[in-house]
mmCIF file with all atom_site columns, C-alpha atoms in Angstrom:
data_model
loop_
_atom_site.group_PDB
_atom_site.id
_atom_site.type_symbol
_atom_site.label_atom_id
_atom_site.label_alt_id
_atom_site.label_comp_id
_atom_site.label_asym_id
_atom_site.label_entity_id
_atom_site.label_seq_id
_atom_site.pdbx_PDB_ins_code
_atom_site.Cartn_x
_atom_site.Cartn_y
_atom_site.Cartn_z
_atom_site.occupancy
_atom_site.B_iso_or_equiv
_atom_site.pdbx_formal_charge
_atom_site.auth_seq_id
_atom_site.auth_comp_id
_atom_site.auth_asym_id
_atom_site.auth_atom_id
_atom_site.pdbx_PDB_model_num
ATOM 1  C CA . MET A 1 1  ? -1.527  -17.602 -0.713 1.00 70.00 ? 147 MET A CA 1
ATOM 2  C CA . SER A 1 2  ? -0.448  -16.006 -3.963 1.00 83.00 ? 148 SER A CA 1
ATOM 3  C CA . ASP A 1 3  ? 2.665   -13.888 -4.435 1.00 85.00 ? 149 ASP A CA 1
ATOM 4  C CA . GLN A 1 4  ? 0.423   -10.874 -4.991 1.00 88.00 ? 150 GLN A CA 1
ATOM 5  C CA . ASP A 1 5  ? -1.320  -11.496 -1.656 1.00 90.00 ? 151 ASP A CA 1
ATOM 6  C CA . ILE A 1 6  ? 2.026   -11.701 0.135  1.00 90.00 ? 152 ILE A CA 1
ATOM 7  C CA . LEU A 1 7  ? 3.202   -8.427  -1.412 1.00 92.00 ? 153 LEU A CA 1
ATOM 8  C CA . LEU A 1 8  ? -0.048  -6.747  -0.384 1.00 92.00 ? 154 LEU A CA 1
ATOM 9  C CA . ARG A 1 9  ? 0.354   -8.047  3.176  1.00 92.00 ? 155 ARG A CA 1
ATOM 10 C CA . MET A 1 10 ? 3.909   -6.663  3.212  1.00 92.00 ? 156 MET A CA 1
ATOM 11 C CA . LEU A 1 11 ? 2.567   -3.272  2.129  1.00 91.00 ? 157 LEU A CA 1
ATOM 12 C CA . LYS A 1 12 ? -0.079  -3.338  4.848  1.00 91.00 ? 158 LYS A CA 1
ATOM 13 C CA . LEU A 1 13 ? 2.581   -4.013  7.473  1.00 89.00 ? 159 LEU A CA 1
ATOM 14 C CA . PHE A 1 14 ? 4.608   -1.042  6.211  1.00 86.00 ? 160 PHE A CA 1
ATOM 15 C CA . SER A 1 15 ? 1.546   1.194   6.413  1.00 86.00 ? 161 SER A CA 1
ATOM 16 C CA . SER A 1 16 ? 0.544   0.152   9.901  1.00 76.00 ? 162 SER A CA 1
ATOM 17 C CA . ARG A 1 17 ? 3.511   1.552   11.848 1.00 70.00 ? 163 ARG A CA 1
ATOM 18 C CA . CYS A 1 18 ? 7.255   1.631   12.162 1.00 69.00 ? 164 CYS A CA 1
ATOM 19 C CA . ILE A 1 19 ? 8.215   -1.993  11.672 1.00 76.00 ? 165 ILE A CA 1
ATOM 20 C CA . ASP A 1 20 ? 11.523  -3.727  11.200 1.00 77.00 ? 166 ASP A CA 1
ATOM 21 C CA . LEU A 1 21 ? 12.214  -6.173  8.393  1.00 85.00 ? 167 LEU A CA 1
ATOM 22 C CA . ALA A 1 22 ? 12.754  -9.109  10.758 1.00 86.00 ? 168 ALA A CA 1
ATOM 23 C CA . THR A 1 23 ? 9.226   -8.649  12.083 1.00 86.00 ? 169 THR A CA 1
ATOM 24 C CA . ILE A 1 24 ? 7.797   -8.596  8.565  1.00 89.00 ? 170 ILE A CA 1
ATOM 25 C CA . LYS A 1 25 ? 9.745   -11.737 7.730  1.00 91.00 ? 171 LYS A CA 1
ATOM 26 C CA . ASP A 1 26 ? 8.473   -13.494 10.849 1.00 92.00 ? 172 ASP A CA 1
ATOM 27 C CA . ARG A 1 27 ? 4.856   -12.354 10.528 1.00 91.00 ? 173 ARG A CA 1
ATOM 28 C CA . LEU A 1 28 ? 4.665   -13.544 6.936  1.00 92.00 ? 174 LEU A CA 1
ATOM 29 C CA . ASN A 1 29 ? 6.697   -16.692 7.591  1.00 94.00 ? 175 ASN A CA 1
ATOM 30 C CA . MET A 1 30 ? 9.259   -15.774 4.920  1.00 93.00 ? 176 MET A CA 1
ATOM 31 C CA . ASN A 1 31 ? 12.930  -16.533 4.630  1.00 94.00 ? 177 ASN A CA 1
ATOM 32 C CA . LYS A 1 32 ? 15.489  -13.774 4.057  1.00 92.00 ? 178 LYS A CA 1
ATOM 33 C CA . GLU A 1 33 ? 15.647  -14.314 0.295  1.00 95.00 ? 179 GLU A CA 1
ATOM 34 C CA . GLU A 1 34 ? 11.858  -14.146 -0.092 1.00 94.00 ? 180 GLU A CA 1
ATOM 35 C CA . LEU A 1 35 ? 11.786  -10.926 1.921  1.00 94.00 ? 181 LEU A CA 1
ATOM 36 C CA . GLU A 1 36 ? 14.524  -9.378  -0.228 1.00 94.00 ? 182 GLU A CA 1
ATOM 37 C CA . VAL A 1 37 ? 12.697  -10.323 -3.436 1.00 95.00 ? 183 VAL A CA 1
ATOM 38 C CA . GLY A 1 38 ? 9.461   -8.842  -2.084 1.00 95.00 ? 184 GLY A CA 1
ATOM 39 C CA . LEU A 1 39 ? 11.205  -5.620  -1.080 1.00 94.00 ? 185 LEU A CA 1
ATOM 40 C CA . THR A 1 40 ? 12.837  -5.352  -4.503 1.00 96.00 ? 186 THR A CA 1
ATOM 41 C CA . ILE A 1 41 ? 9.513   -5.840  -6.279 1.00 96.00 ? 187 ILE A CA 1
ATOM 42 C CA . LEU A 1 42 ? 7.698   -3.307  -4.096 1.00 96.00 ? 188 LEU A CA 1
ATOM 43 C CA . GLU A 1 43 ? 10.502  -0.761  -4.428 1.00 95.00 ? 189 GLU A CA 1
ATOM 44 C CA . THR A 1 44 ? 10.869  -1.247  -8.194 1.00 97.00 ? 190 THR A CA 1
ATOM 45 C CA . HIS A 1 45 ? 7.150   -0.627  -8.695 1.00 97.00 ? 191 HIS A CA 1
ATOM 46 C CA . GLY A 1 46 ? 7.213   2.444   -6.463 1.00 97.00 ? 192 GLY A CA 1
ATOM 47 C CA . TYR A 1 47 ? 5.095   1.090   -3.593 1.00 96.00 ? 193 TYR A CA 1
ATOM 48 C CA . ILE A 1 48 ? 7.858   1.541   -1.003 1.00 93.00 ? 194 ILE A CA 1
ATOM 49 C CA . GLU A 1 49 ? 11.013  3.624   -0.933 1.00 90.00 ? 195 GLU A CA 1
ATOM 50 C CA . LYS A 1 50 ? 14.308  3.411   0.898  1.00 84.00 ? 196 LYS A CA 1
ATOM 51 C CA . VAL A 1 51 ? 14.823  6.269   3.313  1.00 77.00 ? 197 VAL A CA 1
ATOM 52 C CA . ASP A 1 52 ? 17.679  7.687   5.296  1.00 72.00 ? 198 ASP A CA 1
ATOM 53 C CA . ARG A 1 53 ? 17.351  8.134   9.003  1.00 67.00 ? 199 ARG A CA 1
ATOM 54 C CA . GLY A 1 54 ? 16.175  11.681  9.520  1.00 64.00 ? 200 GLY A CA 1
ATOM 55 C CA . GLU A 1 55 ? 13.834  13.935  11.390 1.00 62.00 ? 201 GLU A CA 1
ATOM 56 C CA . ASP A 1 56 ? 10.798  11.822  10.474 1.00 62.00 ? 202 ASP A CA 1
ATOM 57 C CA . CYS A 1 57 ? 12.377  8.937   12.355 1.00 66.00 ? 203 CYS A CA 1
ATOM 58 C CA . ARG A 1 58 ? 12.328  10.664  15.749 1.00 68.00 ? 204 ARG A CA 1
ATOM 59 C CA . THR A 1 59 ? 8.983   9.056   16.599 1.00 68.00 ? 205 THR A CA 1
ATOM 60 C CA . CYS A 1 60 ? 10.248  5.560   15.780 1.00 69.00 ? 206 CYS A CA 1
ATOM 61 C CA . LEU A 1 61 ? 10.784  3.170   18.670 1.00 66.00 ? 207 LEU A CA 1
ATOM 62 C CA . ILE A 1 62 ? 14.275  2.214   17.496 1.00 64.00 ? 208 ILE A CA 1
ATOM 63 C CA . TYR A 1 63 ? 15.457  5.738   16.649 1.00 67.00 ? 209 TYR A CA 1
ATOM 64 C CA . SER A 1 64 ? 18.027  5.933   19.435 1.00 69.00 ? 210 SER A CA 1
ATOM 65 C CA . ASN A 1 65 ? 19.655  2.683   18.292 1.00 66.00 ? 211 ASN A CA 1
ATOM 66 C CA . CYS A 1 66 ? 19.833  3.428   14.559 1.00 63.00 ? 212 CYS A CA 1
ATOM 67 C CA . ASN A 1 67 ? 23.365  4.802   14.706 1.00 61.00 ? 213 ASN A CA 1
ATOM 68 C CA . ASN A 1 68 ? 24.574  1.632   16.403 1.00 59.00 ? 214 ASN A CA 1
ATOM 69 C CA . ILE A 1 69 ? 23.220  -0.844  13.886 1.00 60.00 ? 215 ILE A CA 1
ATOM 70 C CA . SER A 1 70 ? 23.079  -1.105  10.125 1.00 58.00 ? 216 SER A CA 1
ATOM 71 C CA . LEU A 1 71 ? 19.500  -0.765  8.967  1.00 66.00 ? 217 LEU A CA 1
ATOM 72 C CA . ASN A 1 72 ? 17.760  -0.634  5.649  1.00 72.00 ? 218 ASN A CA 1
ATOM 73 C CA . LEU A 1 73 ? 14.801  1.633   6.244  1.00 76.00 ? 219 LEU A CA 1
ATOM 74 C CA . TYR A 1 74 ? 11.759  1.718   4.005  1.00 84.00 ? 220 TYR A CA 1
ATOM 75 C CA . ARG A 1 75 ? 8.485   3.577   4.012  1.00 85.00 ? 221 ARG A CA 1
ATOM 76 C CA . ILE A 1 76 ? 5.326   3.105   2.060  1.00 91.00 ? 222 ILE A CA 1
ATOM 77 C CA . THR A 1 77 ? 4.752   5.623   -0.725 1.00 93.00 ? 223 THR A CA 1
ATOM 78 C CA . GLU A 1 78 ? 1.560   7.395   -1.713 1.00 95.00 ? 224 GLU A CA 1
ATOM 79 C CA . LYS A 1 79 ? 1.262   4.881   -4.562 1.00 96.00 ? 225 LYS A CA 1
ATOM 80 C CA . GLY A 1 80 ? 1.489   2.028   -2.055 1.00 95.00 ? 226 GLY A CA 1
ATOM 81 C CA . LEU A 1 81 ? -1.171  3.574   0.174  1.00 94.00 ? 227 LEU A CA 1
ATOM 82 C CA . LYS A 1 82 ? -3.477  4.034   -2.820 1.00 95.00 ? 228 LYS A CA 1
ATOM 83 C CA . LEU A 1 83 ? -3.059  0.375   -3.764 1.00 94.00 ? 229 LEU A CA 1
ATOM 84 C CA . ILE A 1 84 ? -3.976  -0.748  -0.252 1.00 93.00 ? 230 ILE A CA 1
ATOM 85 C CA . MET A 1 85 ? -7.047  1.498   -0.245 1.00 92.00 ? 231 MET A CA 1
ATOM 86 C CA . LYS A 1 86 ? -8.088  0.230   -3.682 1.00 91.00 ? 232 LYS A CA 1
ATOM 87 C CA . LYS A 1 87 ? -7.700  -3.425  -2.670 1.00 85.00 ? 233 LYS A CA 1
ATOM 88 C CA . THR A 1 88 ? -9.512  -2.843  0.633  1.00 83.00 ? 234 THR A CA 1
ATOM 89 C CA . GLN A 1 89 ? -12.460 -1.141  -1.081 1.00 87.00 ? 235 GLN A CA 1
ATOM 90 C CA . SER A 1 90 ? -12.795 -3.877  -3.711 1.00 76.00 ? 236 SER A CA 1
ATOM 91 C CA . LYS A 1 91 ? -13.330 -6.614  -1.101 1.00 64.00 ? 237 LYS A CA 1
#
């Protein structure tokens, strides 16, 4: 699987639902460093963005625990969603 395919799979996981980074790492069989590189690439190119815990998080399954643990939260951007749609349509 190419690096581009892995990044696209990461994006798809972000778009599917509220998902924690450990789950992404496990689903894609990545180590921590590979996950961090992927996140950096996706964020740098504007496909995902870091977010603060806020009102939008109230529907998240881990919302009540967010204050108790240190989390880096990300969400897919409109640009990321467009890329997924484009790649899905071209198959």
